[in-house]
PDB file of C-alpha atoms in Angstrom:
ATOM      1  CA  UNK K   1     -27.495 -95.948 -18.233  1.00  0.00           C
ATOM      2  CA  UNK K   2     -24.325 -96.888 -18.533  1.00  0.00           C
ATOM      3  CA  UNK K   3     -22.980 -99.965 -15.877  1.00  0.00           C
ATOM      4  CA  UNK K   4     -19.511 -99.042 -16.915  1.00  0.00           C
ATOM      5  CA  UNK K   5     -17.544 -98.093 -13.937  1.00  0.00           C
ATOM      6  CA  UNK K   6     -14.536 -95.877 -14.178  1.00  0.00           C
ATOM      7  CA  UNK K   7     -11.064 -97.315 -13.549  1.00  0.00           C
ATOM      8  CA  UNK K   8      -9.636 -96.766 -10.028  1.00  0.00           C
ATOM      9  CA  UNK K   9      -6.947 -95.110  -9.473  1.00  0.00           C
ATOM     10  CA  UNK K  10      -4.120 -97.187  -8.663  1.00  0.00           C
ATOM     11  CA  UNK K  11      -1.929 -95.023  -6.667  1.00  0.00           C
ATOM     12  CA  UNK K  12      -4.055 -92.138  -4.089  1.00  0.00           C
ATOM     13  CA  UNK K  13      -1.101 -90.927  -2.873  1.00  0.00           C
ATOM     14  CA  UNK K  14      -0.634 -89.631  -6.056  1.00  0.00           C
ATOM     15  CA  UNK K  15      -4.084 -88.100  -6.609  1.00  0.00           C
ATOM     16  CA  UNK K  16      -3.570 -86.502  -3.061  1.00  0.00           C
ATOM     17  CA  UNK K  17      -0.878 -85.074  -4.028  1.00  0.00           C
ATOM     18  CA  UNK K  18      -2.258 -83.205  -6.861  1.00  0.00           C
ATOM     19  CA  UNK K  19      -5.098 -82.079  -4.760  1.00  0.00           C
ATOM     20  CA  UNK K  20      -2.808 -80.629  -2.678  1.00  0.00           C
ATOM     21  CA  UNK K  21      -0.829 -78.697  -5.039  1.00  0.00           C
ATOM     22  CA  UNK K  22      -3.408 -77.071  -6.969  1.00  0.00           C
ATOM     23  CA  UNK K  23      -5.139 -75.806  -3.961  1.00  0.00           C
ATOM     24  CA  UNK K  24      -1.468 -74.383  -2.712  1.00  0.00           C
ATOM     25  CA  UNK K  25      -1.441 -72.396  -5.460  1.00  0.00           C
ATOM     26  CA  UNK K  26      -5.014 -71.444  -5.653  1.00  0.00           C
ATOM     27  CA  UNK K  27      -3.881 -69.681  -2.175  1.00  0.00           C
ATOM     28  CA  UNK K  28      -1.033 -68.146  -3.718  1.00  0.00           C
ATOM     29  CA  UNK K  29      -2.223 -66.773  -6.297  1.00  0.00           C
ATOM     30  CA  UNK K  30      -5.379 -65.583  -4.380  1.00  0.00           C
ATOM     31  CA  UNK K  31      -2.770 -63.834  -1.717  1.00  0.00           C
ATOM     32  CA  UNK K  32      -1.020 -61.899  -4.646  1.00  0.00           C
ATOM     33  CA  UNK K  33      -4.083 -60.901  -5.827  1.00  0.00           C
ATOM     34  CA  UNK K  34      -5.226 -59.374  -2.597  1.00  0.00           C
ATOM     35  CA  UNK K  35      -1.595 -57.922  -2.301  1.00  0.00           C
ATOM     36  CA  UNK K  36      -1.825 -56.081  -5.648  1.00  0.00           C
ATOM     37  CA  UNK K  37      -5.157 -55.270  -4.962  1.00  0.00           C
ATOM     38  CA  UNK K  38      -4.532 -53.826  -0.943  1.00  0.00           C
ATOM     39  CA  UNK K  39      -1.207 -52.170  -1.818  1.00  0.00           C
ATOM     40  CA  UNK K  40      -2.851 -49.771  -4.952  1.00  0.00           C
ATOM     41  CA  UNK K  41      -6.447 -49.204  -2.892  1.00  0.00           C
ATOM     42  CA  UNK K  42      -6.943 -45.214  -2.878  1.00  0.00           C
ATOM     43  CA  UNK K  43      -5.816 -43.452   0.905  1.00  0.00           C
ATOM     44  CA  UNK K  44      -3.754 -46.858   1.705  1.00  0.00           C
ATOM     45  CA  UNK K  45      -0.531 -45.644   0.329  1.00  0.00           C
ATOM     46  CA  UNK K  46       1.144 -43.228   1.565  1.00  0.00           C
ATOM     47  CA  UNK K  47       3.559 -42.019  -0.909  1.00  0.00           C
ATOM     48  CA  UNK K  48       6.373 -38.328  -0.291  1.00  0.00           C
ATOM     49  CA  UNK K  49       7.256 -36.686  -2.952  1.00  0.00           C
ATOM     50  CA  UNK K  50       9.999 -33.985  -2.687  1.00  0.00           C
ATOM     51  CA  UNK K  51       9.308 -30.204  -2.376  1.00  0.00           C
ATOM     52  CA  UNK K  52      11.683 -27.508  -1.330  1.00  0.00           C
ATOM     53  CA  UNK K  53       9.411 -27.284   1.904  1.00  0.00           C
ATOM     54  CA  UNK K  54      10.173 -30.684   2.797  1.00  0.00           C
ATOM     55  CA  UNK K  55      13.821 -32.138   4.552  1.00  0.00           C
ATOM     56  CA  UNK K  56      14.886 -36.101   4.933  1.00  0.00           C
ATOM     57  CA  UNK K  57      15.461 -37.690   8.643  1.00  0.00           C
ATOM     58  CA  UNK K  58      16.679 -40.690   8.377  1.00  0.00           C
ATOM     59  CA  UNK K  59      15.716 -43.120  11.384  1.00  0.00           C
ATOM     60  CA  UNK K  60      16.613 -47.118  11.789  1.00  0.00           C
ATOM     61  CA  UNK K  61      13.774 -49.475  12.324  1.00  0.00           C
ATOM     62  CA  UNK K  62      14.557 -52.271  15.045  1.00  0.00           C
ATOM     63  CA  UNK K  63      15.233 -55.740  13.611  1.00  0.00           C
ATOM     64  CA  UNK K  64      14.643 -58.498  15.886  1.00  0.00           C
ATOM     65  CA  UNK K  65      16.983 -60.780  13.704  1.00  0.00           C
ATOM     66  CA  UNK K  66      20.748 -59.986  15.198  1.00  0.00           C
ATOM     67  CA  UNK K  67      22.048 -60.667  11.162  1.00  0.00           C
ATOM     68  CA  UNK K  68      19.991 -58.117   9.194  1.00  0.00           C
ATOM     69  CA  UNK K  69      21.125 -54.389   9.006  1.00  0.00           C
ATOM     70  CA  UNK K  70      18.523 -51.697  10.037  1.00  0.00           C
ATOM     71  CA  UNK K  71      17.104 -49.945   6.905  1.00  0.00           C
ATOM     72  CA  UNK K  72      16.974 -46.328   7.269  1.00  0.00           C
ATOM     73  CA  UNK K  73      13.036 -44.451   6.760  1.00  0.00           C
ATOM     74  CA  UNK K  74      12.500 -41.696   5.419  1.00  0.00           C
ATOM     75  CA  UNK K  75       9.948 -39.342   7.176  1.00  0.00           C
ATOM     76  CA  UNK K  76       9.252 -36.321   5.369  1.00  0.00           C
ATOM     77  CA  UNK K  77       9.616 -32.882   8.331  1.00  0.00           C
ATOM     78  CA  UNK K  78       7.072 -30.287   7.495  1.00  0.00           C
ATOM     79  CA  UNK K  79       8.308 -27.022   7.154  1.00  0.00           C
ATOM     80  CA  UNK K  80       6.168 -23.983   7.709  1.00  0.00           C
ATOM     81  CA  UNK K  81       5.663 -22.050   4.491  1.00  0.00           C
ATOM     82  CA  UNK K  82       6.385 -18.326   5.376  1.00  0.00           C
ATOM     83  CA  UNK K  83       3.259 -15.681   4.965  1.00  0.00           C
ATOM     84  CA  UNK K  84       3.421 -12.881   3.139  1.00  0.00           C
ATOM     85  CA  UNK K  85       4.088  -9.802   5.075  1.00  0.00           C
ATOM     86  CA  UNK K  86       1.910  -7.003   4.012  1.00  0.00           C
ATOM     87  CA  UNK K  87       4.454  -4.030   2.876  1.00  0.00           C
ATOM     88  CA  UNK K  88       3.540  -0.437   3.791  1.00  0.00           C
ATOM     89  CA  UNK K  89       5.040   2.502   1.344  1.00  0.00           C
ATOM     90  CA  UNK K  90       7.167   4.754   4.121  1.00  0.00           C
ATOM     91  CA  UNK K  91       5.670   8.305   4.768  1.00  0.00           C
ATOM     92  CA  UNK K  92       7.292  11.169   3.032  1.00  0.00           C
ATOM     93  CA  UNK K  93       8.136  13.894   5.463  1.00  0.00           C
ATOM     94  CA  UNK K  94       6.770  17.164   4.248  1.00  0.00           C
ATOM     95  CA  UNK K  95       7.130  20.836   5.337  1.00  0.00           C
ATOM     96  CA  UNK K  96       3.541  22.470   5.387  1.00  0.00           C
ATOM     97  CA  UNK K  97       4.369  26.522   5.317  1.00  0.00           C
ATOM     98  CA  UNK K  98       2.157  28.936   6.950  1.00  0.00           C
ATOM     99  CA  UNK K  99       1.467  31.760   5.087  1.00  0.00           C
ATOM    100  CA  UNK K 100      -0.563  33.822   7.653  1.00  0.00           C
ATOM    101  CA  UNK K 101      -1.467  32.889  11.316  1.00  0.00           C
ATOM    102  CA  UNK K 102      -3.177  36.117  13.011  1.00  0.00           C
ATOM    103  CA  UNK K 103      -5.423  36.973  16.432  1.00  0.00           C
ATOM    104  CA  UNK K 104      -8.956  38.256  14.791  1.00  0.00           C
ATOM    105  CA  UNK K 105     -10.443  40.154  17.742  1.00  0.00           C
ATOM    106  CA  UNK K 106     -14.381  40.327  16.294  1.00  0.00           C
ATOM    107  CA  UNK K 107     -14.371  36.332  15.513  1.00  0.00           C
ATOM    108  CA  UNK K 108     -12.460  36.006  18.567  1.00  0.00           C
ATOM    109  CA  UNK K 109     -10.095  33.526  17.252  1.00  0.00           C
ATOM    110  CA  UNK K 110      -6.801  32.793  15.684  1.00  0.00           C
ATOM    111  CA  UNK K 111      -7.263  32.292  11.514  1.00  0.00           C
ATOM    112  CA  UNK K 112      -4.821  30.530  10.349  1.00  0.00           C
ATOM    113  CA  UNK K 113      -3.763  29.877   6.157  1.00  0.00           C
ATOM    114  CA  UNK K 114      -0.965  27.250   5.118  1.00  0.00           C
ATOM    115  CA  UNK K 115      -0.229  24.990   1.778  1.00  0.00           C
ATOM    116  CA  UNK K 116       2.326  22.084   1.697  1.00  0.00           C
ATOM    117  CA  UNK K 117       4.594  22.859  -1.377  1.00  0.00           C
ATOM    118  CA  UNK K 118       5.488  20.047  -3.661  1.00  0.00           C
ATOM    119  CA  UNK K 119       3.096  17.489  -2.593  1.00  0.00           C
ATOM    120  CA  UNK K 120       0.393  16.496  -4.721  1.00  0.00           C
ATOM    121  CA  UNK K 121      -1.414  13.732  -2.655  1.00  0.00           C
ATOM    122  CA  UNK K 122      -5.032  12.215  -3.686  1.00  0.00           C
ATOM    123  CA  UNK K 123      -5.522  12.651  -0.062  1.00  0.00           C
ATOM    124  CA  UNK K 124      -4.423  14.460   2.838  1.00  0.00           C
ATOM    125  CA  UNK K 125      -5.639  16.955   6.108  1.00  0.00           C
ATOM    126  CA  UNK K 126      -4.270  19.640   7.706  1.00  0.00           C
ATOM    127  CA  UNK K 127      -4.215  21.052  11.548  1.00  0.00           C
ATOM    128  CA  UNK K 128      -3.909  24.053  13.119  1.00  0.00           C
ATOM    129  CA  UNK K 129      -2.521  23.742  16.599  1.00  0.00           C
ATOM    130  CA  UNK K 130      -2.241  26.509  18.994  1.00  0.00           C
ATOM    131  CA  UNK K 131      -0.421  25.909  22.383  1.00  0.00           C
ATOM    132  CA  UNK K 132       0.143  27.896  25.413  1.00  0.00           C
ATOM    133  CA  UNK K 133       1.526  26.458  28.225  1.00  0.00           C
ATOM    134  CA  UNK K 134      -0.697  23.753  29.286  1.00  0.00           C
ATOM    135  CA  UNK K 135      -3.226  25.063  26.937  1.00  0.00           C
ATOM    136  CA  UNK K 136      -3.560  23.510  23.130  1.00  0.00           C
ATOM    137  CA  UNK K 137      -6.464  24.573  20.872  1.00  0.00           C
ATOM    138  CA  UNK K 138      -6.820  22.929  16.868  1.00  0.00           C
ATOM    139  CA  UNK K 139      -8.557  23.105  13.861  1.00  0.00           C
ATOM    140  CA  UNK K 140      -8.811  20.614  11.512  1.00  0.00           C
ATOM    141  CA  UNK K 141      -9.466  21.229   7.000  1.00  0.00           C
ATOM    142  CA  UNK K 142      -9.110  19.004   4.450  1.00  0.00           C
ATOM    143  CA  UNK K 143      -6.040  20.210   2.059  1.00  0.00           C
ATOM    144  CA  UNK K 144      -7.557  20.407  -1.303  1.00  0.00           C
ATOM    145  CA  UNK K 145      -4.811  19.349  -4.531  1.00  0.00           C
ATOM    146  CA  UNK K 146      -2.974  22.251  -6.551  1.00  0.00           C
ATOM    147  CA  UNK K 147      -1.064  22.135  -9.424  1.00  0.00           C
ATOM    148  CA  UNK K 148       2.119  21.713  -7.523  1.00  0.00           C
ATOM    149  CA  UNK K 149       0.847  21.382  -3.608  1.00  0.00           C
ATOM    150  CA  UNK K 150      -1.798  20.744  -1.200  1.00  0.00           C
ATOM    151  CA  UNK K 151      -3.480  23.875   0.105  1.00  0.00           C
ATOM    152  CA  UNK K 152      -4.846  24.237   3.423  1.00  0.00           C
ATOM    153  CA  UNK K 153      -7.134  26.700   3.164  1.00  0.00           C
ATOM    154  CA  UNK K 154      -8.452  28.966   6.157  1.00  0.00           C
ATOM    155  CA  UNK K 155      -8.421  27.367   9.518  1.00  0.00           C
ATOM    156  CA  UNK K 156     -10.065  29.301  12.218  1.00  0.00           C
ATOM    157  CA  UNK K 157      -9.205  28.106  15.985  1.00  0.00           C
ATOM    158  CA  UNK K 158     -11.942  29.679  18.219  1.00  0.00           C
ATOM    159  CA  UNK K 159     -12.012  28.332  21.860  1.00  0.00           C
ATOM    160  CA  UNK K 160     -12.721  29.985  25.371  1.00  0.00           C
ATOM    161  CA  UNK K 161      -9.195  28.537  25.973  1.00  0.00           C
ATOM    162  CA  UNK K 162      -7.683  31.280  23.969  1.00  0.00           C
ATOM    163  CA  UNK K 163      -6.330  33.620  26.326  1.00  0.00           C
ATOM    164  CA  UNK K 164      -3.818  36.414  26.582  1.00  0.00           C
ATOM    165  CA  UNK K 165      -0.602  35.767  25.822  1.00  0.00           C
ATOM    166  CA  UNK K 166       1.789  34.734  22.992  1.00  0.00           C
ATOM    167  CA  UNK K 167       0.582  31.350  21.290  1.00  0.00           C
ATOM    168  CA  UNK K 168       3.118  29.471  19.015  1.00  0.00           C
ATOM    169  CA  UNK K 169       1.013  28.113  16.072  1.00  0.00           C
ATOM    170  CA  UNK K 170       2.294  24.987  14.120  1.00  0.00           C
ATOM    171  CA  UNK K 171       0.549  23.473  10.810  1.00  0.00           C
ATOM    172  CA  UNK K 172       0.627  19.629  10.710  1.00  0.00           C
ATOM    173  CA  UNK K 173      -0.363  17.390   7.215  1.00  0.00           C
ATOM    174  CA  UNK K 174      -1.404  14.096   7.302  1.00  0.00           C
ATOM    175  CA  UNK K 175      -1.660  11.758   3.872  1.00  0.00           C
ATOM    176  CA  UNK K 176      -1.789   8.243   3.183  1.00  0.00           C
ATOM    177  CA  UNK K 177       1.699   9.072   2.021  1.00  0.00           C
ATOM    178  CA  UNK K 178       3.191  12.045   3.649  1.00  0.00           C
ATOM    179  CA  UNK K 179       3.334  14.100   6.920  1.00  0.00           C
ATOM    180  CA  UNK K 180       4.805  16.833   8.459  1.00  0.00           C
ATOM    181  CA  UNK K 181       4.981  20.094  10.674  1.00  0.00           C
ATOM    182  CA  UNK K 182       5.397  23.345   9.959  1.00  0.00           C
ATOM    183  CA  UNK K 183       7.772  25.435  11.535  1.00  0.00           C
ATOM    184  CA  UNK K 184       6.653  27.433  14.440  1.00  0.00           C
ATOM    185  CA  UNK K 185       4.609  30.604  14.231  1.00  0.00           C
ATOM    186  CA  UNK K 186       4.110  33.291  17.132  1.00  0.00           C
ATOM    187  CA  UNK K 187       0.225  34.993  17.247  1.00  0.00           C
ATOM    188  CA  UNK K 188       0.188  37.404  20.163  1.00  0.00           C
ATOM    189  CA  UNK K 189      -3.332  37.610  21.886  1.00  0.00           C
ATOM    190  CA  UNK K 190      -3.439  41.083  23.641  1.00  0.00           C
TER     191      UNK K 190
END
């Protein structure tokens, strides 16, 4: 062991001193640190960037010091994106022709033949409608693709509705991208 005792210091004021500066800027340094450390954590900063969705407002932030000038924020304004609207191809009007519309007195019915010219749909139906007065009878086919139109085929209209009288017969055709009525045509029940 050593009996040799250290000198004193001769001024603590001094020492005391130093002391207290290093641990000031201990806390400094510590306090950047955490400021760094706070101001790049992940969900803590909130940053805008610009889209064409997005306008500017500015708005001034009160200042309790009467000498400083308000700084101006800016707060991004959503603005709602608009949806796409569907778009629908317009129908085509068409002009189904009948070709025979008759009274056949042993099926009891009206028989009825038609085509729509120039229309070559994938898809498509066609109905006979008979009307008298208050009374309306139909039959319904599906119109089957030609070369250059949709024919109809045979539509018989059989109902106990069909009674004496002159009955104006129309063709309608329906598609997924035309429609139409035929001119009308006179059967005469006797």
């Amino acid at each position: 062991m050593d009996d040799r005792q250290l000198p004193r210091d001769p001024n603590p004021r001094r020492r005391l001193l130093w002391v207290i500066v290093v641990v000031v800027l201990l806390v400094a340094v510590a306090a950047v640190i955490a400021g760094v450390l706070l101001s790049t954590a992940p969900g803590r900063n909130p940053s805008a960037s610009p889209t064409a969705s997005s306008s500017v407002t500015p708005t001034s932030t009160p200042s309790t010091s009467p000498a400083s000038t308000p700084r101006p924020t800016v707060t991004p304004t959503a603005t709602p994106t608009p949806t796409a609207t569907p778009t629908t191809r317009p129908i085509a009007s068409v002009a189904p022709f009948v070709t025979s519309a008759s009274w056949n007195p042993t099926a009891v019915a009206i028989e009825v033949n038609a085509f729509v010219p120039e229309v070559t749909d994938t898809d498509g139906s066609c109905t006979a409608v008979a009307v008298l007065g208050e009374s309306k009878v139909t039959s319904s086919a599906i119109a089957k693709k030609s070369a250059s139109s949709m024919d109809c085929g045979a539509m018989v209209l059989s109902s106990p509705s069909l009674t004496t009288g002159s009955w104006q017969v129309t063709v309608e055709y329906l598609s997924s991208t035309s429609a139409g009525t035929s001119a009308p045509t006179t059967v005469d029940i006797p």
